[in-house]
Amino acid sequence: MQTQLDLNAFKILYQDEHIVAIHKPAGLLVHRSSIDKYETQFAVQITRDLIGQPVFPIHRLDKATSGLLLFALDSNSARLLGEQFSQHSITKTYLALCRGWTNPTGLIDHPLKYQKDKIADKYKQDQSLPQSAETFYETLAHTTVDHSIGQFDQQRYSLVELKPTTGRKHQIRRHMNHISHPIIGDVKYGDRHHNHFFNDWLGQHRLYLAATSLRFNHPVSGKEMSIHAPLEHSFLTALNALNLMHAIPESSHDSNVKPN
């Protein structure tokens, strides 16, 4: 099942002469991919057309992940920002809705087998050794839902804030699955029973993972910057249904959805 795409959630969050930050809706590709060759809409082209100039991708978000995406507006800024990403000096923050009750805090230090990207890694040789990967997390809230799945009459869920220090492909999704707390809506690494429950309960299908903030040094001024992205309406709908709106950072709220 395809993630429902809401292009109304596409927003320019910040722009100056050298960079532009957008909110990418869940279901929107960052750029053209052979994996989704029939897709016709991409964040790169939409941003370019909206601001009237070329943009340089600095990093990527999975198609199913919503949230903050940063572009450079010139090649030098792209190079300097790319160096910050490669040196892991940029702080990336995500929110995720996970199965089960996670620990209050934790560090997932689990190497991940390299996954080749058909476009970005077209000329790279296969790498057989696992790559180091670390993700810090903090549990913001726990909740339960009265619904029978398997032998359990109640289901447990956690709202988690995550800060990966490395940028491996699908790192957060794979790490949360590794500690037996897969992200709801993850069709590749998640739990299909819980995914189906959320689809039927809320009438929407998406991965409940969102990039909510970036902290980095501006490529030209050197000033430390912190940009935040509000959660997409579909994500807030789920949190509202779970009575978890009180637990999210103020910058993640959308005035169109109110806590119960």
Tab-separated table of C-alpha atoms in Angstrom:
chain	number	residue	atom	x	y	z
A	1	MET	CA	0.000	0.000	0.000
A	2	GLN	CA	1.316	3.443	-0.969
A	3	THR	CA	1.699	6.250	1.563
A	4	GLN	CA	-0.993	8.881	1.094
A	5	LEU	CA	0.626	12.028	-0.295
A	6	ASP	CA	-0.620	15.402	0.910
A	7	LEU	CA	1.083	18.107	-1.130
A	8	ASN	CA	-0.675	20.754	0.971
A	9	ALA	CA	1.843	19.806	3.669
A	10	PHE	CA	4.722	21.011	1.475
A	11	LYS	CA	6.090	24.236	2.987
A	12	ILE	CA	9.082	26.535	2.754
A	13	LEU	CA	10.381	26.721	6.328
A	14	TYR	CA	13.418	28.966	5.816
A	15	GLN	CA	15.189	30.635	2.905
A	16	ASP	CA	18.094	33.021	2.402
A	17	GLU	CA	20.591	33.610	-0.422
A	18	HIS	CA	22.425	30.322	0.179
A	19	ILE	CA	20.039	27.741	1.629
A	20	VAL	CA	16.386	26.765	1.661
A	21	ALA	CA	14.655	24.386	4.084
A	22	ILE	CA	11.343	22.721	3.297
A	23	HIS	CA	8.821	20.421	4.943
A	24	LYS	CA	8.609	17.291	2.776
A	25	PRO	CA	5.302	15.420	3.041
A	26	ALA	CA	5.314	11.679	3.601
A	27	GLY	CA	5.090	9.857	0.264
A	28	LEU	CA	7.104	12.415	-1.723
A	29	LEU	CA	10.442	11.389	-3.218
A	30	VAL	CA	13.375	13.759	-2.775
A	31	HIS	CA	14.481	13.180	-6.378
A	32	ARG	CA	13.846	10.845	-9.283
A	33	SER	CA	14.567	7.196	-8.544
A	34	SER	CA	14.603	4.014	-10.599
A	35	ILE	CA	12.848	2.282	-7.697
A	36	ASP	CA	9.764	4.493	-8.205
A	37	LYS	CA	10.103	5.119	-11.926
A	38	TYR	CA	6.431	6.031	-12.376
A	39	GLU	CA	6.514	8.878	-9.842
A	40	THR	CA	6.176	12.336	-11.389
A	41	GLN	CA	6.545	14.623	-8.351
A	42	PHE	CA	9.783	15.226	-6.459
A	43	ALA	CA	10.855	17.588	-3.692
A	44	VAL	CA	13.793	18.896	-5.748
A	45	GLN	CA	11.609	19.966	-8.684
A	46	ILE	CA	8.792	21.355	-6.530
A	47	THR	CA	11.219	23.472	-4.508
A	48	ARG	CA	13.031	24.652	-7.640
A	49	ASP	CA	9.788	25.698	-9.327
A	50	LEU	CA	8.470	27.374	-6.192
A	51	ILE	CA	11.518	29.584	-5.560
A	52	GLY	CA	12.478	30.002	-9.221
A	53	GLN	CA	16.071	28.753	-9.042
A	54	PRO	CA	18.027	25.471	-8.964
A	55	VAL	CA	18.514	23.681	-5.654
A	56	PHE	CA	21.317	21.343	-4.563
A	57	PRO	CA	20.291	18.339	-2.438
A	58	ILE	CA	22.459	18.008	0.688
A	59	HIS	CA	20.885	14.965	2.319
A	60	ARG	CA	17.898	12.683	1.812
A	61	LEU	CA	14.786	11.515	3.576
A	62	ASP	CA	13.091	8.231	2.774
A	63	LYS	CA	10.035	8.625	0.582
A	64	ALA	CA	7.787	7.537	3.461
A	65	THR	CA	9.399	9.903	6.015
A	66	SER	CA	8.031	13.414	6.411
A	67	GLY	CA	9.765	16.505	7.706
A	68	LEU	CA	12.703	18.839	7.391
A	69	LEU	CA	14.796	18.736	4.236
A	70	LEU	CA	17.667	21.148	3.552
A	71	PHE	CA	18.894	22.304	0.127
A	72	ALA	CA	21.761	24.576	-0.876
A	73	LEU	CA	21.269	27.274	-3.505
A	74	ASP	CA	24.835	27.275	-4.864
A	75	SER	CA	27.549	24.688	-5.345
A	76	ASN	CA	29.925	26.101	-2.721
A	77	SER	CA	27.254	26.081	-0.021
A	78	ALA	CA	26.367	22.549	-1.071
A	79	ARG	CA	29.999	21.471	-0.655
A	80	LEU	CA	30.359	23.074	2.778
A	81	LEU	CA	27.088	21.647	4.071
A	82	GLY	CA	27.953	18.270	2.606
A	83	GLU	CA	31.177	18.300	4.622
A	84	GLN	CA	29.206	18.923	7.823
A	85	PHE	CA	26.941	15.970	7.077
A	86	SER	CA	29.852	13.679	6.223
A	87	GLN	CA	31.681	14.720	9.405
A	88	HIS	CA	28.512	14.089	11.476
A	89	SER	CA	28.651	17.625	12.883
A	90	ILE	CA	25.004	18.329	12.040
A	91	THR	CA	22.474	17.419	14.733
A	92	LYS	CA	19.412	15.696	13.265
A	93	THR	CA	16.292	15.118	15.363
A	94	TYR	CA	13.364	12.847	14.541
A	95	LEU	CA	10.111	11.812	16.178
A	96	ALA	CA	8.748	8.283	15.822
A	97	LEU	CA	5.760	6.312	17.016
A	98	CYS	CA	6.901	2.812	17.959
A	99	ARG	CA	5.422	-0.507	19.024
A	100	GLY	CA	5.852	-1.351	22.719
A	101	TRP	CA	7.183	0.653	25.629
A	102	THR	CA	10.737	1.828	25.035
A	103	ASN	CA	13.266	2.518	27.804
A	104	PRO	CA	13.459	6.122	29.084
A	105	THR	CA	16.692	6.685	27.137
A	106	GLY	CA	19.108	4.599	25.160
A	107	LEU	CA	21.967	4.393	22.697
A	108	ILE	CA	21.560	1.926	19.860
A	109	ASP	CA	25.096	1.073	18.799
A	110	HIS	CA	24.518	-1.530	16.125
A	111	PRO	CA	26.498	-1.765	12.858
A	112	LEU	CA	24.375	-2.008	9.743
A	113	LYS	CA	25.086	-3.886	6.558
A	114	TYR	CA	25.660	-1.506	3.681
A	115	GLN	CA	22.632	-1.052	1.424
A	116	LYS	CA	23.516	0.163	-2.039
A	117	ASP	CA	21.518	2.975	-3.607
A	118	LYS	CA	20.977	2.357	-7.326
A	119	ILE	CA	21.475	6.029	-8.217
A	120	ALA	CA	23.722	7.610	-5.577
A	121	ASP	CA	26.035	4.566	-5.476
A	122	LYS	CA	25.949	3.681	-9.156
A	123	TYR	CA	29.740	3.557	-9.479
A	124	LYS	CA	30.603	2.301	-6.011
A	125	GLN	CA	31.661	-1.245	-5.370
A	126	ASP	CA	29.656	-3.381	-2.972
A	127	GLN	CA	30.729	-3.146	0.654
A	128	SER	CA	30.333	-6.413	2.532
A	129	LEU	CA	31.397	-5.304	6.013
A	130	PRO	CA	28.759	-3.725	8.297
A	131	GLN	CA	29.101	0.021	8.854
A	132	SER	CA	29.135	1.576	12.308
A	133	ALA	CA	25.822	3.183	13.228
A	134	GLU	CA	24.648	4.961	16.389
A	135	THR	CA	21.259	6.368	17.334
A	136	PHE	CA	20.432	8.074	20.632
A	137	TYR	CA	16.804	8.060	21.714
A	138	GLU	CA	14.640	9.490	24.472
A	139	THR	CA	11.118	8.330	25.241
A	140	LEU	CA	8.691	11.252	25.426
A	141	ALA	CA	5.601	9.267	26.420
A	142	HIS	CA	4.003	5.833	26.659
A	143	THR	CA	0.391	4.955	25.892
A	144	THR	CA	-1.938	1.965	25.584
A	145	VAL	CA	-4.868	1.167	23.296
A	146	ASP	CA	-7.668	-1.281	24.037
A	147	HIS	CA	-7.430	-3.471	20.974
A	148	SER	CA	-6.747	-7.166	20.642
A	149	ILE	CA	-3.756	-8.293	18.588
A	150	GLY	CA	-2.647	-11.893	19.059
A	151	GLN	CA	-2.687	-12.842	22.738
A	152	PHE	CA	-2.792	-9.246	24.011
A	153	ASP	CA	-6.017	-7.310	24.640
A	154	GLN	CA	-4.144	-4.012	25.042
A	155	GLN	CA	-1.436	-2.618	22.789
A	156	ARG	CA	1.483	-0.510	23.996
A	157	TYR	CA	3.068	2.336	22.029
A	158	SER	CA	5.832	4.892	22.603
A	159	LEU	CA	6.537	8.352	21.247
A	160	VAL	CA	10.303	8.584	20.848
A	161	GLU	CA	12.730	11.379	19.974
A	162	LEU	CA	15.767	10.110	18.062
A	163	LYS	CA	19.136	11.633	17.186
A	164	PRO	CA	21.237	9.535	14.803
A	165	THR	CA	24.939	10.412	14.839
A	166	THR	CA	25.555	8.513	11.609
A	167	GLY	CA	23.544	8.510	8.409
A	168	ARG	CA	23.191	4.935	7.200
A	169	LYS	CA	20.376	4.007	4.870
A	170	HIS	CA	17.128	3.412	6.812
A	171	GLN	CA	19.213	3.686	9.993
A	172	ILE	CA	16.462	4.731	12.416
A	173	ARG	CA	13.972	2.245	11.011
A	174	ARG	CA	16.479	-0.613	11.171
A	175	HIS	CA	17.724	0.349	14.630
A	176	MET	CA	14.234	0.519	16.136
A	177	ASN	CA	13.429	-2.875	14.644
A	178	HIS	CA	16.712	-4.177	16.071
A	179	ILE	CA	15.607	-3.334	19.637
A	180	SER	CA	12.139	-4.843	18.989
A	181	HIS	CA	10.343	-1.484	18.862
A	182	PRO	CA	9.634	-1.078	15.151
A	183	ILE	CA	8.108	2.146	13.868
A	184	ILE	CA	4.396	2.025	13.142
A	185	GLY	CA	3.671	2.092	9.425
A	186	ASP	CA	7.044	0.686	8.403
A	187	VAL	CA	6.183	-1.847	5.712
A	188	LYS	CA	9.767	-3.069	5.353
A	189	TYR	CA	11.035	-3.354	8.946
A	190	GLY	CA	7.835	-3.017	10.967
A	191	ASP	CA	5.038	-5.161	12.371
A	192	ARG	CA	2.295	-5.743	9.808
A	193	HIS	CA	-0.356	-6.471	12.438
A	194	HIS	CA	0.103	-3.083	14.095
A	195	ASN	CA	0.434	-1.374	10.720
A	196	HIS	CA	-2.909	-2.839	9.617
A	197	PHE	CA	-4.508	-1.827	12.911
A	198	PHE	CA	-3.486	1.814	12.462
A	199	ASN	CA	-4.606	1.796	8.834
A	200	ASP	CA	-8.059	0.488	9.773
A	201	TRP	CA	-8.406	2.580	12.935
A	202	LEU	CA	-7.347	5.953	11.550
A	203	GLY	CA	-8.174	5.484	7.868
A	204	GLN	CA	-4.711	6.635	6.801
A	205	HIS	CA	-1.503	4.912	5.814
A	206	ARG	CA	1.939	6.369	6.533
A	207	LEU	CA	5.247	5.743	8.252
A	208	TYR	CA	5.140	7.476	11.645
A	209	LEU	CA	8.650	8.885	11.379
A	210	ALA	CA	9.335	12.611	10.950
A	211	ALA	CA	12.473	14.732	10.712
A	212	THR	CA	11.714	17.591	13.091
A	213	SER	CA	14.883	19.681	13.377
A	214	LEU	CA	18.398	20.332	12.103
A	215	ARG	CA	21.175	22.184	13.901
A	216	PHE	CA	24.168	23.188	11.781
A	217	ASN	CA	26.536	26.014	10.934
A	218	HIS	CA	25.479	28.299	8.098
A	219	PRO	CA	27.776	27.578	5.111
A	220	VAL	CA	28.611	31.259	4.523
A	221	SER	CA	28.180	33.170	7.793
A	222	GLY	CA	29.269	30.272	10.009
A	223	LYS	CA	26.426	31.150	12.391
A	224	GLU	CA	24.885	28.222	14.265
A	225	MET	CA	21.366	27.646	12.992
A	226	SER	CA	18.479	25.567	14.312
A	227	ILE	CA	15.514	24.966	12.007
A	228	HIS	CA	12.358	23.157	13.144
A	229	ALA	CA	9.552	21.529	11.190
A	230	PRO	CA	6.010	20.974	12.509
A	231	LEU	CA	4.572	17.491	12.251
A	232	GLU	CA	2.385	16.674	9.287
A	233	HIS	CA	-1.365	16.613	9.928
A	234	SER	CA	-1.582	12.822	9.457
A	235	PHE	CA	1.088	12.295	12.133
A	236	LEU	CA	-0.724	14.636	14.520
A	237	THR	CA	-3.988	12.811	13.863
A	238	ALA	CA	-2.434	9.597	15.188
A	239	LEU	CA	-0.911	11.308	18.224
A	240	ASN	CA	-4.217	12.966	18.999
A	241	ALA	CA	-6.020	9.613	18.844
A	242	LEU	CA	-3.397	8.149	21.198
A	243	ASN	CA	-3.676	11.101	23.636
A	244	LEU	CA	-0.006	11.928	23.069
A	245	MET	CA	-0.291	15.530	21.889
A	246	HIS	CA	0.878	16.782	25.287
A	247	ALA	CA	4.220	15.026	24.845
A	248	ILE	CA	5.440	16.577	21.597
A	249	PRO	CA	7.638	19.694	21.433
A	250	GLU	CA	5.734	22.952	20.936
A	251	SER	CA	7.373	23.461	17.514
A	252	SER	CA	5.794	20.214	16.296
A	253	HIS	CA	2.181	21.294	16.880
A	254	ASP	CA	-0.296	22.135	14.147
A	255	SER	CA	-3.103	24.482	15.154
A	256	ASN	CA	-5.537	22.450	13.032
A	257	VAL	CA	-5.333	19.510	15.445
A	258	LYS	CA	-6.138	19.916	19.112
A	259	PRO	CA	-5.506	17.468	21.973
A	260	ASN	CA	-8.490	15.478	23.206
